[in-house]
mmCIF file of C-alpha atoms in Angstrom:
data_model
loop_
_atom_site.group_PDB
_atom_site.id
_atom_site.type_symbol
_atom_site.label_atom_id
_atom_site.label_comp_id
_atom_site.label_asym_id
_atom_site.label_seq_id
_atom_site.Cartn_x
_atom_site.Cartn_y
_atom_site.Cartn_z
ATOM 1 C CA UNK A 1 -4.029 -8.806 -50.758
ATOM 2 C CA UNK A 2 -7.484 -9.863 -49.681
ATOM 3 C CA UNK A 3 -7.979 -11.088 -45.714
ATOM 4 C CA UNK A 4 -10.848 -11.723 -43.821
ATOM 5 C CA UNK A 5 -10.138 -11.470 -40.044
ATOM 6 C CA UNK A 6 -12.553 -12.897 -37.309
ATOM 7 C CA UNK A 7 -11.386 -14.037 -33.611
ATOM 8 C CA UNK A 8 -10.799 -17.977 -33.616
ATOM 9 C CA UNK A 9 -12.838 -18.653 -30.214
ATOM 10 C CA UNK A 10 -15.284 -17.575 -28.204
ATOM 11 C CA UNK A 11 -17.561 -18.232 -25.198
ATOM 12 C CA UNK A 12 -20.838 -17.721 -23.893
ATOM 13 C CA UNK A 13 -23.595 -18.863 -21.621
ATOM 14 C CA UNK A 14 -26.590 -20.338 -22.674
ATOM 15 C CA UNK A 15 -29.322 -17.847 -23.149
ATOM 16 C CA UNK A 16 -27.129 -15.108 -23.565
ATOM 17 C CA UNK A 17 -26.405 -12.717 -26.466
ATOM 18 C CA UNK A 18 -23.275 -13.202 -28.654
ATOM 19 C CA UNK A 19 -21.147 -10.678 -31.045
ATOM 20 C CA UNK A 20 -19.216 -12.291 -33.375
ATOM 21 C CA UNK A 21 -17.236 -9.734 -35.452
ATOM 22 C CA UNK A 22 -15.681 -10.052 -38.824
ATOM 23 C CA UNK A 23 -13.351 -7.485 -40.794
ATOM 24 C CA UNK A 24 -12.674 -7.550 -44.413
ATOM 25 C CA UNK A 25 -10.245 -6.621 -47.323
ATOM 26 C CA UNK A 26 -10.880 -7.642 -50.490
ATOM 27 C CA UNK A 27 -10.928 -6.591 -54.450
ATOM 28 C CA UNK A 28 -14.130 -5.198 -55.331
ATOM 29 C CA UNK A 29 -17.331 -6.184 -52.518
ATOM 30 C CA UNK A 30 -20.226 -8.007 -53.721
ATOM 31 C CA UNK A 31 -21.731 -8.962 -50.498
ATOM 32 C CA UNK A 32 -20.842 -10.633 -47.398
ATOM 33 C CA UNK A 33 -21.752 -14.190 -46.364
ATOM 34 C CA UNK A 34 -21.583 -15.852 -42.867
ATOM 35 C CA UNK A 35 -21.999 -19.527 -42.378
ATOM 36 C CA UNK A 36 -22.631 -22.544 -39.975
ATOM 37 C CA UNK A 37 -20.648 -25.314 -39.627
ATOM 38 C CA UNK A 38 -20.963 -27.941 -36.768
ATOM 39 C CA UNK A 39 -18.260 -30.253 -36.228
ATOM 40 C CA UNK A 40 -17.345 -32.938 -38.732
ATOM 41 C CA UNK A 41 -20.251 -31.318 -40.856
ATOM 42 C CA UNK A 42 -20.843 -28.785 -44.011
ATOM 43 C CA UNK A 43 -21.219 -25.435 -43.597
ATOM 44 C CA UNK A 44 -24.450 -24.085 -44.049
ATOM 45 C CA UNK A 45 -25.886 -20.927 -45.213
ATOM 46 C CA UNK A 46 -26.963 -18.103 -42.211
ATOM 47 C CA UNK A 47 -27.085 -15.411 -44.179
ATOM 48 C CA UNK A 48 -26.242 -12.417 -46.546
ATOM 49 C CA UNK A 49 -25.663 -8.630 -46.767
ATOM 50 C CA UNK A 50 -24.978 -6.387 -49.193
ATOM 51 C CA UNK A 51 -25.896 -3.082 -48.296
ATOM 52 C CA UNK A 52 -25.252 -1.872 -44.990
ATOM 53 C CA UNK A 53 -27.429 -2.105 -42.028
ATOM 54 C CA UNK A 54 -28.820 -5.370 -40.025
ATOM 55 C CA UNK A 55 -30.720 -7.864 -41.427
ATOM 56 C CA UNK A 56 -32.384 -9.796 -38.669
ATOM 57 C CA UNK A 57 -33.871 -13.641 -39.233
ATOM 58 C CA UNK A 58 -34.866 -15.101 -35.867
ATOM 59 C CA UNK A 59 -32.426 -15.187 -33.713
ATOM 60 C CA UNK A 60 -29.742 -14.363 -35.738
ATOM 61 C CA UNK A 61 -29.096 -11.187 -37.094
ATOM 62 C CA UNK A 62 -26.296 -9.522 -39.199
ATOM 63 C CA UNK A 63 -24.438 -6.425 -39.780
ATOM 64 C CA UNK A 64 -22.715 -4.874 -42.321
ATOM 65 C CA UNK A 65 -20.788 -2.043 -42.868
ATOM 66 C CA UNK A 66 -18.856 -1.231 -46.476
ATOM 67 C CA UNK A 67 -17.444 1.704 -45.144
ATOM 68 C CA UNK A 68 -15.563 0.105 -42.021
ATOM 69 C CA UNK A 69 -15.324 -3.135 -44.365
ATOM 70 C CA UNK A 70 -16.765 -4.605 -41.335
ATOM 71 C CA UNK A 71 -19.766 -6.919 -40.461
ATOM 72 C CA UNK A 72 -21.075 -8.709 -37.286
ATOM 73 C CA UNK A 73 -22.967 -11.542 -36.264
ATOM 74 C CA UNK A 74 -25.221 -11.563 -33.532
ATOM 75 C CA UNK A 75 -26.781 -14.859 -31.700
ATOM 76 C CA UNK A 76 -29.911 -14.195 -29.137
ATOM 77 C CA UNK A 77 -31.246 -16.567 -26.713
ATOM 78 C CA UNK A 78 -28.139 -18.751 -27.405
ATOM 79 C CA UNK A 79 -28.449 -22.595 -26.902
ATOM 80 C CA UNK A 80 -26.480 -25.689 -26.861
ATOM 81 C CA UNK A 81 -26.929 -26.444 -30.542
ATOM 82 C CA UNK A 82 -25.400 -23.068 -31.639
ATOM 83 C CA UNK A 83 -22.178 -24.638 -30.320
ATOM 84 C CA UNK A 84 -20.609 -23.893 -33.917
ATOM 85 C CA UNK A 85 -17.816 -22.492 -36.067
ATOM 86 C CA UNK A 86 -18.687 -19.573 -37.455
ATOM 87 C CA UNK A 87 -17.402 -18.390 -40.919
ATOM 88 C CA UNK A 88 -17.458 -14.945 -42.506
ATOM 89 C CA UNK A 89 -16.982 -14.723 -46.373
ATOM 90 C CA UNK A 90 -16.979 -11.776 -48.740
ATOM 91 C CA UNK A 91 -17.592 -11.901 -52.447
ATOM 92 C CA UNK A 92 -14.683 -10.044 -54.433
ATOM 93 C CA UNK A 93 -15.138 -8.204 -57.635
ATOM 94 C CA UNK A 94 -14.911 -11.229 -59.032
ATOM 95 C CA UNK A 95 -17.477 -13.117 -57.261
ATOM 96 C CA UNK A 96 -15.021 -15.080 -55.762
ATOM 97 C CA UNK A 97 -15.868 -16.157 -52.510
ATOM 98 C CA UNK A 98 -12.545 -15.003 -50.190
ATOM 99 C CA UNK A 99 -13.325 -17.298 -46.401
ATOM 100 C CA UNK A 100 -12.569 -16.601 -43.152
ATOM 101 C CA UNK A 101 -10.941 -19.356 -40.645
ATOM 102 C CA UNK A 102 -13.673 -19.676 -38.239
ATOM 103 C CA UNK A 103 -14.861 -18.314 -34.923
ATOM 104 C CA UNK A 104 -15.401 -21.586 -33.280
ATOM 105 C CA UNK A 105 -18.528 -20.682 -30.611
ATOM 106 C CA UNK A 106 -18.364 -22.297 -27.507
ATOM 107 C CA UNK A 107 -21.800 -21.964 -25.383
ATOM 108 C CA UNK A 108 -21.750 -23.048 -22.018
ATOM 109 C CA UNK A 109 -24.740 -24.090 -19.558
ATOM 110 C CA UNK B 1 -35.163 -32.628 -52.508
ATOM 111 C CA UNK B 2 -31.898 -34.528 -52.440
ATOM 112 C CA UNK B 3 -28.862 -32.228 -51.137
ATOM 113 C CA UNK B 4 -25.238 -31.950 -52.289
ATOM 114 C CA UNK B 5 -23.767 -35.836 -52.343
ATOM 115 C CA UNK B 6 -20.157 -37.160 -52.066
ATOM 116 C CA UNK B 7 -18.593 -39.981 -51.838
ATOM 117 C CA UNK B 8 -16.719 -41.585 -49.938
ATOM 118 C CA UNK B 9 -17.031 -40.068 -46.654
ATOM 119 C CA UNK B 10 -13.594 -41.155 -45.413
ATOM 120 C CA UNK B 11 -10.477 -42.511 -47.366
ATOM 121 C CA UNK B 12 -7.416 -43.431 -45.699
ATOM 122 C CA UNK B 13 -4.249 -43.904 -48.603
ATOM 123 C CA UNK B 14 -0.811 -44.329 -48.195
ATOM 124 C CA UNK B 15 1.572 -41.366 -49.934
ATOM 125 C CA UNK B 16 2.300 -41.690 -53.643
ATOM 126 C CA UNK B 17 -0.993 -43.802 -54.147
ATOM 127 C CA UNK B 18 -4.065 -42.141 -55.806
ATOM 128 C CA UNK B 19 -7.500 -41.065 -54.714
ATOM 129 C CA UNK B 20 -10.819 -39.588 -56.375
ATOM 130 C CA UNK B 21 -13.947 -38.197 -54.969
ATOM 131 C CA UNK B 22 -16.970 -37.883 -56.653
ATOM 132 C CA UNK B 23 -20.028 -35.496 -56.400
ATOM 133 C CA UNK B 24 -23.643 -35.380 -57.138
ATOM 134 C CA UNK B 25 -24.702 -31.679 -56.972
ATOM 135 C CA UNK B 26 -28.529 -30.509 -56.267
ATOM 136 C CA UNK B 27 -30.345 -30.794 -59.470
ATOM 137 C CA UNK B 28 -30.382 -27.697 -61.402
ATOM 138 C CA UNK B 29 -27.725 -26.534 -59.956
ATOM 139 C CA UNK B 30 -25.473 -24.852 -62.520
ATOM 140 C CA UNK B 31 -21.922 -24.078 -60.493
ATOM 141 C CA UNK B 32 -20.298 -26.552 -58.748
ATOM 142 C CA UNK B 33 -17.077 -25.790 -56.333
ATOM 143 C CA UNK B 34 -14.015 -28.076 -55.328
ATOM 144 C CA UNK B 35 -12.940 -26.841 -51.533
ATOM 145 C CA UNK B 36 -10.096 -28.221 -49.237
ATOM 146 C CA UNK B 37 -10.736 -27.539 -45.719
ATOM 147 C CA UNK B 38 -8.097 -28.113 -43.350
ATOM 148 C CA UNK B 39 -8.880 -28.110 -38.976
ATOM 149 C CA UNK B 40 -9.621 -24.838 -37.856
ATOM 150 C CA UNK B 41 -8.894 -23.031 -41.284
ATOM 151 C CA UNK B 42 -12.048 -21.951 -43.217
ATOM 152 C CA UNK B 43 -12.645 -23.515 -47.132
ATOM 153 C CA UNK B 44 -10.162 -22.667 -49.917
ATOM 154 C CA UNK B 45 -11.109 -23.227 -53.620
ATOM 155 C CA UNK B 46 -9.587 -25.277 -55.866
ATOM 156 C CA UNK B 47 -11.565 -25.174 -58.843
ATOM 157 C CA UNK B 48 -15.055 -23.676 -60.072
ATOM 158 C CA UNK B 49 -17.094 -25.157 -63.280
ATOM 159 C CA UNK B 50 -19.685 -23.589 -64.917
ATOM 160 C CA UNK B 51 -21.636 -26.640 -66.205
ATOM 161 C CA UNK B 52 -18.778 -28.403 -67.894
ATOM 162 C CA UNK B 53 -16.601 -25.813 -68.231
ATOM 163 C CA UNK B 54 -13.896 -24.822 -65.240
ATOM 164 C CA UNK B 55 -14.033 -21.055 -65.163
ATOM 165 C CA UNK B 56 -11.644 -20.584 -62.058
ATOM 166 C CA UNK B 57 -8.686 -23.706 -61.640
ATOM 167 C CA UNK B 58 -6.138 -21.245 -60.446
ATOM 168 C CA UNK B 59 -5.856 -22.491 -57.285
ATOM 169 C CA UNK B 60 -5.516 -26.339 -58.292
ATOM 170 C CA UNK B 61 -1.940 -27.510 -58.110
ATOM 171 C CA UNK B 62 -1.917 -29.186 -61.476
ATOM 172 C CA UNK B 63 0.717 -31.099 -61.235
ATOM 173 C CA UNK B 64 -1.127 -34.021 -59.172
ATOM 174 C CA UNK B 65 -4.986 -32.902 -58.808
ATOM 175 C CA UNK B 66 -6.968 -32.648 -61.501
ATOM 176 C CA UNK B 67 -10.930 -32.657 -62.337
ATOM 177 C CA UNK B 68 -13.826 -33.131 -64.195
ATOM 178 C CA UNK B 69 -16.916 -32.276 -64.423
ATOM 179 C CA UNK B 70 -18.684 -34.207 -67.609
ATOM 180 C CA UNK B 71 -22.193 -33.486 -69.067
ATOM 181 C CA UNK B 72 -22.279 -30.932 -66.615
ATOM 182 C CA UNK B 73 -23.931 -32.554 -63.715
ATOM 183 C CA UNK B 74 -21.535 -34.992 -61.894
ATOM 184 C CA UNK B 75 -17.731 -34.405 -60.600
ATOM 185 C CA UNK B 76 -14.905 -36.325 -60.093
ATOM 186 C CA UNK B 77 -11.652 -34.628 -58.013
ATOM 187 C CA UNK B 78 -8.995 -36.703 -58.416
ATOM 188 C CA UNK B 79 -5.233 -36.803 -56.800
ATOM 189 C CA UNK B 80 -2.155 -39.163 -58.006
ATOM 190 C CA UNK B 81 0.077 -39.042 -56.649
ATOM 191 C CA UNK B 82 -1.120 -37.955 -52.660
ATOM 192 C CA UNK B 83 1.422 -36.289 -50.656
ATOM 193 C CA UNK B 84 1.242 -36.115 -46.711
ATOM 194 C CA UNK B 85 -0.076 -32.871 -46.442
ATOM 195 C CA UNK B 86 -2.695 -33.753 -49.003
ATOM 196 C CA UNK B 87 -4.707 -34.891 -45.871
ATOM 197 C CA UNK B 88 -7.728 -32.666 -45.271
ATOM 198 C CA UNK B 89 -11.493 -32.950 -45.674
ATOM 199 C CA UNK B 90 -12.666 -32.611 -49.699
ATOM 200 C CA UNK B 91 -15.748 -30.235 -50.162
ATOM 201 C CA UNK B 92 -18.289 -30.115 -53.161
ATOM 202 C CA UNK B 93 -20.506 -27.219 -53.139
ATOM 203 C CA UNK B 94 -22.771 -26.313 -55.480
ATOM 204 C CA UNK B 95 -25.140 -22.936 -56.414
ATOM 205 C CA UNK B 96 -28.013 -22.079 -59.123
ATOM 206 C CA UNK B 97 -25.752 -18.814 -59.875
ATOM 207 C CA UNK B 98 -22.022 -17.377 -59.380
ATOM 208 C CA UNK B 99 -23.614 -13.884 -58.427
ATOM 209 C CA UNK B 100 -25.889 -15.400 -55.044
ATOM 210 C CA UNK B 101 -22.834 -16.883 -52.798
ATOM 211 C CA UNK B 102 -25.359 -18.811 -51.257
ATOM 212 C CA UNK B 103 -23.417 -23.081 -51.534
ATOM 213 C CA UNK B 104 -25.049 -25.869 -50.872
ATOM 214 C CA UNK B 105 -22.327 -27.710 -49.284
ATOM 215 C CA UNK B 106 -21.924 -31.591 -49.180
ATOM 216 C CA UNK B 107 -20.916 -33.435 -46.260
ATOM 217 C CA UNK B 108 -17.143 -33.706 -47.181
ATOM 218 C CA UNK B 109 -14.702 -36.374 -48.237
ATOM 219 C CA UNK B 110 -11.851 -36.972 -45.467
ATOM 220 C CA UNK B 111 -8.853 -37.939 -46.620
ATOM 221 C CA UNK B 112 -6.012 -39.168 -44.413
ATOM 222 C CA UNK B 113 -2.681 -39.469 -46.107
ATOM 223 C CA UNK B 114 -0.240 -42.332 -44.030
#
């Protein structure tokens, strides 16, 4: 079966660093997606990998290995507004987008 | 440029009665998704169209949802009749291309089944 497995909380401080990890089984990888989503809003695109290494965009950066069928997320400099769920997604063989449930980030003052 | 739009933001329906939710998708935008989203749990397809055509309903229970996507541009997801665990917020996404991943999500129908 396909699963997607990422922790359902965490917490940090503000102006700290943050890991958030996400593991993956699915049929066939075609890259692997992590979104935003504040409360009561729509997710929104962070970003995407497809071969393995980190791909860094500001603060955020992301990490992907195909071999470990693992990837990571990691927040710098955190701040209130990155008070967030978090959710991984990898693209199947069939470019089916197979979600995670969330890592709802909690960041603390 | 005018993002993914839905309507209505919230609908509150008693069981058995029906619903529909509509979406505008970004202009050019080819694909358009159907997602349920319940609390805490992450998106889960119901149906994919390529322009008009629905390339992945799989996941659409058939018996009471069904959808449409005419001319290839607008969508209309509609449910008769609702059941109780029906209630869940109703996400259109949409994409210039199946290969990129990358949705533009609207900001969700919520539907609250009494």
């Amino acid at each position: 079966g396909q699963n997607i497995d990422q922790p359902t909380e965490m917490t940090a401080t503000e102006g700290a660093i943050v890991q958030i990890n996400c593991t993956y089984q699915t049929s066939g990888f075609n890259g692997l997606f992590w979104y935003q989503q504040h409360a009561g809003e729509a997710p929104t695109f962070l970003s995407y990998n497809v071969l393995d290494g980190l791909e860094e965009k500001g603060r955020f950066s992301s990490f992907l290995s195909r071999s470990k069928g693992y990837s990571y997320l990691l927040l710098k400099e955190l701040q209130m507004k990155d008070s967030a769920s978090y959710l991984c997604a990898s693209l199947d063989s069939n470019y089916q987008l197979i979600w995670g449930a969330g890592t709802k980030l909690i960041i603390k003052p | 440029e005018a993002g993914v739009v839905q309507s209505p933001r919230y609908k509150i329906i008693e069981k058995k009665q029906p619903v529909a939710f509509w979406c505008n998708p970004i202009s050019g935008h080819n694909t358009l998704y159907w997602y349920l989203q319940n609390l805490g749990q992450g998106p889960e397809l119901l149906i994919r169209y390529e322009n008009e055509e629905a390339v992945d309903d799989s996941q659409l229970p058939k018996d009471r949802f069904s959808a449409e996507r005419l001319k290839g541009v607008d969508s209309t997801l509609k449910i008769q009749p609702a059941e109780l665990g029906d209630s869940a917020v109703y996400l259109c996404a949409s994409s210039t291309g199946t290969v990129t991943g990358e949705l533009f999500f609207g900001e969700g129908s919520r539907l609250t089944v009494l």
